[in-house]
Each structure stands twice: as structure tokens, then as C-alpha cells.
Amino acid sequence: MFDVVSDIAAAFETSAETEWQYSRPKHVIVQYIDDEGIDEVVMGSRGRSGIDRLLLGSVAETVVRRTSVPVTIVREGHHDELA
């Protein structure tokens, strides 16, 4: 997975950093953004709606609401459009 991110970034003549942590994603991501001084976040989302979203929550939505940096959400299955 990390290689795909790096390959896409390289195709656009830029770089991307990736990191793996084990914990509650919504909390770890927001904390990482604050700790590392991140300028922008690009993250995937499955695009759930309705009752699934209410019951399961959305990591992407939490990150958007709890950070002040721009967050770009890419829906699952749409990543081919970026390359």
C-alpha cells in the first residue's frame, strides 16, 4: 500500500510520507497532524452513508472536523482517476 502512495506522488513530481501506527485511527491521525505540523492530508473513505455511517462512524469525517489543515477525501474505487 505504501508503495502505491509513493508511486502516485512520484508521478506528480512530489513526495509523500507514510507511517503505520496501531491504535484508534481517528485519534492517531489528528494527533499526528498536530505533532508533525502537517500541511495537508489526503485520505481514503469508503463513502458509507445512512445507518452504517451512524453506527460505525467515519474516520475521515472526524479528521476533517478536528483538524485545521485541508483534508482531501478520496472515495474507495476512485484512486485510479488520480494516476
Coordinates of C-alpha atoms in Angstrom, one line a residue:
M1 CA 0.0 0.0 0.0
F2 CA 2.7 2.5 0.9
D3 CA 4.5 1.8 -2.4
V4 CA 1.3 2.8 -4.3
V5 CA 1.2 6.2 -2.5
S6 CA 4.9 6.9 -3.2
D7 CA 4.4 5.9 -6.9
I8 CA 1.4 8.2 -7.3
A9 CA 3.3 11.1 -5.6
A10 CA 6.3 10.5 -7.9
A11 CA 4.1 10.6 -11.0
F12 CA 3.1 14.1 -9.9
E13 CA 6.8 15.0 -9.2
T14 CA 6.2 15.4 -5.5
S15 CA 6.8 13.2 -2.4
A16 CA 4.6 11.6 0.2
E17 CA 5.3 10.4 3.7
T18 CA 3.5 7.3 5.1
E19 CA 3.5 5.9 8.6
W20 CA 1.9 2.9 10.3
Q21 CA 0.6 3.0 13.8
Y22 CA -1.7 0.7 15.7
S23 CA -4.4 2.5 17.7
R24 CA -7.8 4.2 17.2
P25 CA -7.3 5.8 13.7
K26 CA -9.3 8.9 14.2
H27 CA -7.3 9.9 17.3
V28 CA -3.9 8.9 16.0
I29 CA -4.3 10.8 12.7
V30 CA -5.4 14.0 14.4
Q31 CA -2.6 13.8 16.9
Y32 CA 0.0 13.0 14.2
I33 CA -1.2 16.1 12.2
D34 CA -0.7 18.3 15.2
D35 CA 2.6 16.8 16.3
E36 CA 4.3 16.8 12.9
G37 CA 3.0 20.1 11.6
I38 CA 1.3 18.5 8.6
D39 CA 0.2 21.0 5.8
E40 CA -2.4 18.8 4.1
V41 CA -3.9 15.4 4.5
V42 CA -5.2 13.0 1.7
M43 CA -7.1 10.0 3.0
G44 CA -9.5 7.4 1.7
S45 CA -13.1 6.8 2.6
R46 CA -15.5 4.0 1.8
G47 CA -18.3 6.5 1.4
R48 CA -20.7 4.9 3.8
S49 CA -24.0 6.7 4.4
G50 CA -27.2 6.3 6.4
I51 CA -27.3 3.9 9.3
D52 CA -23.8 2.4 8.5
R53 CA -22.2 5.8 8.9
L54 CA -24.1 6.5 12.2
L55 CA -23.2 3.1 13.7
L56 CA -19.7 2.8 12.5
G57 CA -18.6 6.5 12.4
S58 CA -16.3 7.9 9.9
V59 CA -12.6 8.3 10.5
A60 CA -12.4 10.8 7.6
E61 CA -15.2 12.9 9.0
T62 CA -13.6 13.0 12.4
V63 CA -10.3 14.1 10.9
V64 CA -12.0 16.9 8.9
R65 CA -13.8 18.2 11.9
R66 CA -10.9 18.0 14.4
T67 CA -8.0 19.5 12.4
S68 CA -7.5 22.9 10.9
V69 CA -5.5 21.7 7.9
P70 CA -7.0 20.9 4.5
V71 CA -8.2 17.3 4.2
T72 CA -8.8 15.8 0.7
I73 CA -11.1 12.7 0.8
V74 CA -10.7 10.1 -2.0
R75 CA -13.6 7.6 -2.2
E76 CA -12.8 3.9 -2.4
G77 CA -12.6 2.8 -6.0
H78 CA -11.8 6.3 -7.3
H79 CA -8.0 6.2 -6.8
D80 CA -7.4 5.2 -10.5
E81 CA -8.6 8.7 -11.5
L82 CA -5.6 10.2 -9.7
A83 CA -2.9 8.3 -11.7

